[in-house]
CSV table of C-alpha atoms in Angstrom, one decimal:
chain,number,residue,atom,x,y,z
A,245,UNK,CA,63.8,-49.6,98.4
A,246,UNK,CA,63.4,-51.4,95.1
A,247,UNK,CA,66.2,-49.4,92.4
A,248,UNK,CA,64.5,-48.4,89.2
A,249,UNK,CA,64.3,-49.9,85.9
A,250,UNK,CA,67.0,-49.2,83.7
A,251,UNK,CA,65.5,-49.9,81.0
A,252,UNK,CA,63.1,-48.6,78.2
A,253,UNK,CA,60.2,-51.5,79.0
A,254,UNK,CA,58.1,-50.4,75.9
A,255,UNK,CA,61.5,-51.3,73.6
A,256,UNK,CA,61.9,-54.5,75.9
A,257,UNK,CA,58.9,-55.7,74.6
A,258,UNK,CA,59.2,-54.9,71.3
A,259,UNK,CA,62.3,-56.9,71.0
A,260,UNK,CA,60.6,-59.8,72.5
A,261,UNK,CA,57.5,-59.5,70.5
A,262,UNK,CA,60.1,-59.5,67.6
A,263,UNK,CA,61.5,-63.2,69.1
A,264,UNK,CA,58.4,-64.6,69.8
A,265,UNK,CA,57.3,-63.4,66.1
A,266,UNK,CA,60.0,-65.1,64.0
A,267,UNK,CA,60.7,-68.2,66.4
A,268,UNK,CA,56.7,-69.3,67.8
A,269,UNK,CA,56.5,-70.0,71.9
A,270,UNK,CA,58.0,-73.0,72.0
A,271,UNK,CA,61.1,-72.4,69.8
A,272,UNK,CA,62.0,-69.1,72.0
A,273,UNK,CA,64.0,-69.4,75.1
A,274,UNK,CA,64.3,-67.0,78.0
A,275,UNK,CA,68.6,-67.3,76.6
A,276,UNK,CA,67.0,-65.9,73.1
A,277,UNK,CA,64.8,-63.0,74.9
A,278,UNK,CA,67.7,-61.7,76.7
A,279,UNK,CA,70.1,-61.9,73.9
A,280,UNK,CA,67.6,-59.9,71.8
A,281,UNK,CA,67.0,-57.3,74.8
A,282,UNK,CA,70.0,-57.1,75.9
A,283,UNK,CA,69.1,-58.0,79.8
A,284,UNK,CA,70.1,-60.7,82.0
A,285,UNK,CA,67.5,-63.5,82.5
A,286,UNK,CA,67.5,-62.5,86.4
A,287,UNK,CA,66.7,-58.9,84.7
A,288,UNK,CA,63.8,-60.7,82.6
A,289,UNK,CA,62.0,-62.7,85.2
A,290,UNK,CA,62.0,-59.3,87.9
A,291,UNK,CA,60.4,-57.3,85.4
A,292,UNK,CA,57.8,-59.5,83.5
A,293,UNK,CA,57.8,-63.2,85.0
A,294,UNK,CA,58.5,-65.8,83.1
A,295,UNK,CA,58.6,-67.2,79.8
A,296,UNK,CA,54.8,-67.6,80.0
A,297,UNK,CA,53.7,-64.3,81.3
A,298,UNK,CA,56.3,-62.6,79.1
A,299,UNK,CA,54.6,-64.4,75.9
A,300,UNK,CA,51.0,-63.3,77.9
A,301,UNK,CA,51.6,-59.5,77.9
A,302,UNK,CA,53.7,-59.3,74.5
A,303,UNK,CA,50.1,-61.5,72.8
A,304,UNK,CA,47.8,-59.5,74.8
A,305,UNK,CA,49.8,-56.0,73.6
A,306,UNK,CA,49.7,-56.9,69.8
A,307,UNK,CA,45.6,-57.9,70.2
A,308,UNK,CA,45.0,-54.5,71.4
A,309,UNK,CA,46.7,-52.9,68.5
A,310,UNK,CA,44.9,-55.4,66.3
A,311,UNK,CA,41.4,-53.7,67.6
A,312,UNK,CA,43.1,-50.3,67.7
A,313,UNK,CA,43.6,-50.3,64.0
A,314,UNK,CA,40.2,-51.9,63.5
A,315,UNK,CA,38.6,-48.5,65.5
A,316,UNK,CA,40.4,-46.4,63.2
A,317,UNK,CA,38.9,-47.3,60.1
A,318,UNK,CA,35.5,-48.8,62.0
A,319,UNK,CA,34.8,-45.8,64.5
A,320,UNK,CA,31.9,-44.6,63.4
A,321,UNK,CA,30.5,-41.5,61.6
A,322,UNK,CA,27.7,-41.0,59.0
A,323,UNK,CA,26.2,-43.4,57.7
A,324,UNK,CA,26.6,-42.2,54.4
A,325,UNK,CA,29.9,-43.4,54.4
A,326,UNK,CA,29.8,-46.2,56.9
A,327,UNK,CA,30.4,-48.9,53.4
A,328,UNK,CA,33.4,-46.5,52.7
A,329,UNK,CA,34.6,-47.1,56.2
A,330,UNK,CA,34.4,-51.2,55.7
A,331,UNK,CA,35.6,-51.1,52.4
A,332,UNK,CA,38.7,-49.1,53.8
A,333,UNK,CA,39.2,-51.3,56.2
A,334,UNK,CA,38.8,-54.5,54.3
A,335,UNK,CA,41.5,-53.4,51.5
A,336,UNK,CA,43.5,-52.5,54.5
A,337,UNK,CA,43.7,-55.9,55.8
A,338,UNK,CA,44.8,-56.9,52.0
A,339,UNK,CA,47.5,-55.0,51.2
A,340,UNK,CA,49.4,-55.4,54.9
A,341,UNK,CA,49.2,-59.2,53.8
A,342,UNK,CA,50.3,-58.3,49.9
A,343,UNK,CA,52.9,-55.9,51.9
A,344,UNK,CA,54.6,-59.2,53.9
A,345,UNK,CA,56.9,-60.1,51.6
A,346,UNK,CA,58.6,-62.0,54.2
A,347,UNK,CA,55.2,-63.9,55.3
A,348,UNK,CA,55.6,-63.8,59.0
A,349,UNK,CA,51.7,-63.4,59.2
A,350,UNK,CA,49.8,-62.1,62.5
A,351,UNK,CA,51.3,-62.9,65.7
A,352,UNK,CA,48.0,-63.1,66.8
A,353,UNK,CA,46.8,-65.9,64.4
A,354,UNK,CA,50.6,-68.0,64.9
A,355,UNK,CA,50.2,-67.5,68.8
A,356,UNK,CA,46.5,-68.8,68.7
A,357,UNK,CA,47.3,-71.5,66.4
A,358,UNK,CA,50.1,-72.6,68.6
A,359,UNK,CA,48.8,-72.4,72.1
A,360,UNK,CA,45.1,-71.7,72.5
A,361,UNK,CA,44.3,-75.3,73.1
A,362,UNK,CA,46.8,-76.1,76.1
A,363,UNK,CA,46.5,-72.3,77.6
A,364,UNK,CA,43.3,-70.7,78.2
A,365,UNK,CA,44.5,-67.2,78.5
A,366,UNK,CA,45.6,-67.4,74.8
A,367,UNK,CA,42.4,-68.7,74.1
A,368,UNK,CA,40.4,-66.1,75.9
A,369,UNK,CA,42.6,-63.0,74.7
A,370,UNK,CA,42.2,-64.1,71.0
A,371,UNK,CA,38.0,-64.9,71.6
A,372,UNK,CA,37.7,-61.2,72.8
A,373,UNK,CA,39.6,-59.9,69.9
A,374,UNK,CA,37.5,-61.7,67.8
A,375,UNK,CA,34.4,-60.6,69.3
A,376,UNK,CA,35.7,-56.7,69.5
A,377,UNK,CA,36.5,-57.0,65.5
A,378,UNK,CA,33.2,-58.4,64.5
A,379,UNK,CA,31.1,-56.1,66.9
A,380,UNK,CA,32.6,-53.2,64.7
A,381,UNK,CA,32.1,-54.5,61.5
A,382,UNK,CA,28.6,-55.0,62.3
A,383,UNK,CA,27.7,-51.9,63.9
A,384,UNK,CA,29.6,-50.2,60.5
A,385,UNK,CA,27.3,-53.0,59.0
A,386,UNK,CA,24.2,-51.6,60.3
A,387,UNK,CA,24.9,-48.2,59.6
A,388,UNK,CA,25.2,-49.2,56.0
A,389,UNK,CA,22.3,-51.0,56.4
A,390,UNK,CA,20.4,-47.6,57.5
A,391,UNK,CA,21.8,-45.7,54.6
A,392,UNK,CA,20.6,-48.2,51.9
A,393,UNK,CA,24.2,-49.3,51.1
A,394,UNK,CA,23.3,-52.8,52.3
A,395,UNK,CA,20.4,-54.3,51.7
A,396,UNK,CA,18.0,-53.3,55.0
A,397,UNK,CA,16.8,-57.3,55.7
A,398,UNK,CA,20.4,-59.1,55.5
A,399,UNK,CA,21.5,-60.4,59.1
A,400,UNK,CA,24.4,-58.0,60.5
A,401,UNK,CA,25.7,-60.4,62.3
A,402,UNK,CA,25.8,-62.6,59.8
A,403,UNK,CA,27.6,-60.3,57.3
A,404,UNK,CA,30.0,-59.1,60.3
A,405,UNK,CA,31.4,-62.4,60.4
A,406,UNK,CA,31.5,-63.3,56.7
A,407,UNK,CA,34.2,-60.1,56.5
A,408,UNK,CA,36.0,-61.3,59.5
A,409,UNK,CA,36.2,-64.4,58.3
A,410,UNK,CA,37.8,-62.8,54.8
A,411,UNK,CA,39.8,-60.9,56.7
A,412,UNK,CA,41.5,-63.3,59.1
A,413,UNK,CA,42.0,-65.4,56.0
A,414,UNK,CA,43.4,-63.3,53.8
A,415,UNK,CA,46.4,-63.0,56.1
A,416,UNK,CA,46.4,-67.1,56.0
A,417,UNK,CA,46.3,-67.5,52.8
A,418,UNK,CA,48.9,-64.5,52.2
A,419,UNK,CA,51.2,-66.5,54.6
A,420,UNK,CA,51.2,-69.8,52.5
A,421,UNK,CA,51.9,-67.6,49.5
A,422,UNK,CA,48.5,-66.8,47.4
A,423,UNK,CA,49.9,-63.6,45.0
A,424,UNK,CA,49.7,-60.3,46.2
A,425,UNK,CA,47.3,-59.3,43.5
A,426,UNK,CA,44.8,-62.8,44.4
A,427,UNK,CA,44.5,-61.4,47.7
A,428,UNK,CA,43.7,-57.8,46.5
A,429,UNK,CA,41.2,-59.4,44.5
A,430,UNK,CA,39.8,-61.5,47.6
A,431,UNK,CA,39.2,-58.9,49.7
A,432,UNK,CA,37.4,-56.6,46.7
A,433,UNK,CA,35.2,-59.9,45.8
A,434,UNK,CA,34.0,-60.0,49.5
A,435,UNK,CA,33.1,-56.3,49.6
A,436,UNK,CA,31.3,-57.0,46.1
A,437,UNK,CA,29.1,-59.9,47.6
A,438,UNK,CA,27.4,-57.3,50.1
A,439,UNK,CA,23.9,-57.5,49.4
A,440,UNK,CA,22.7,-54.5,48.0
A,441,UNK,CA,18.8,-53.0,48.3
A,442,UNK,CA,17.2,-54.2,44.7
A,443,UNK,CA,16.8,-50.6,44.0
A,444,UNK,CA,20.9,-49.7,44.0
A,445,UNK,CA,23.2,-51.9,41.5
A,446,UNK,CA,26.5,-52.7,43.4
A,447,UNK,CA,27.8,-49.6,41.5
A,448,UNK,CA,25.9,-47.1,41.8
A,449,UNK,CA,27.5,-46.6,45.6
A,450,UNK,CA,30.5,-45.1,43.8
A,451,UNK,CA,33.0,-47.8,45.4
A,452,UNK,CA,34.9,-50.3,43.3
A,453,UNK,CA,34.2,-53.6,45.1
């Protein structure tokens, strides 16, 4: 009979997302993971495989909490307040990056940058969050759309991935060291740029973009 884990595996995992996060893939050893855990290698590969698969479910926990947060400002409502709910969302994504004083960026956007070309799995986890993130923003886009927020005849899709595309980069460019209040100003530029039916000024929605 297998014994039982000893061990809090949700706190495991946090400790190794924590390596993996400061050091990149390749400049974390399995010697680093268990000095940060607190486990013995043999401990290590018996509970999550190696190196590799460890990196795997650490990458693929952090994506889900990237759409989680997404789905709680992009979940849906009236569409009365479906610009509210980008805009939110969008200023969000600004001030976590103005918040990193330390510029240790996304986990996601380091691992991706690192390995997506030599390990498809990476690759494929990102490409899904990708395409989870943009399928909210333009069904929040379309409800927008519907309420005469945004103008009625821009492409959604099109929009959806122009905010992405912000979004994703604000955390870049926070990284390298843009000011906190640049960014701010990047992601309330983008929000501004929304198309707006001719008969509504950018203003007149009541939101400061």
């Amino acid at each position: 009979m297998a014994r039982p884990r000893s061990f809090d595996e949700r706190e495991v995992l946090e400790r190794a997302r924590e390596q993996f996060w400061a050091s990149g893939y390749a400049g974390t050893r399995m010697d680093d993971i268990a000095r940060a855990t607190g486990l013995g290698k043999g401990s290590l590969y018996g509970a999550f495989g190696d190196k590799g698969a460890l990196f795997q479910r650490v990458f693929g926990d952090w994506c889900a909490t990237v759409v989680e947060v997404a789905e709680r400002f992009l979940a849906g409502g009236p569409d009365a307040e479906a610009l509210d709910r980008i805009a939110a969302y969008v200023r969000l994504m600004a001030e976590n990056t103005a918040a990193d004083t330390e510029r240790r960026g996304c986990l996601m956007a380091k691992g991706t940058a690192e390995l997506a070309e030599q390990d498809p799995a990476v690759a494929a986890r990102a490409a899904t969050t990708m395409s989870a993130l943009l399928a909210l923003l333009r069904t929040e886009i379309a409800a927008a759309q519907r309420h005469g927020d945004i103008d009625p005849g821009a492409d959604p899709e099109r929009l959806a991935a122009l905010l992405l595309t912000v979004v994703r980069g604000i955390e870049a460019v926070g990284k390298a060291g843009l000011a906190s209040e640049t960014v701010r100003t990047v992601a309330d530029t983008a929000l501004a740029v929304l198309p707006r039916p001719a008969r509504r000024s950018s203003s007149s929605t009541g939101r400061d973009a």
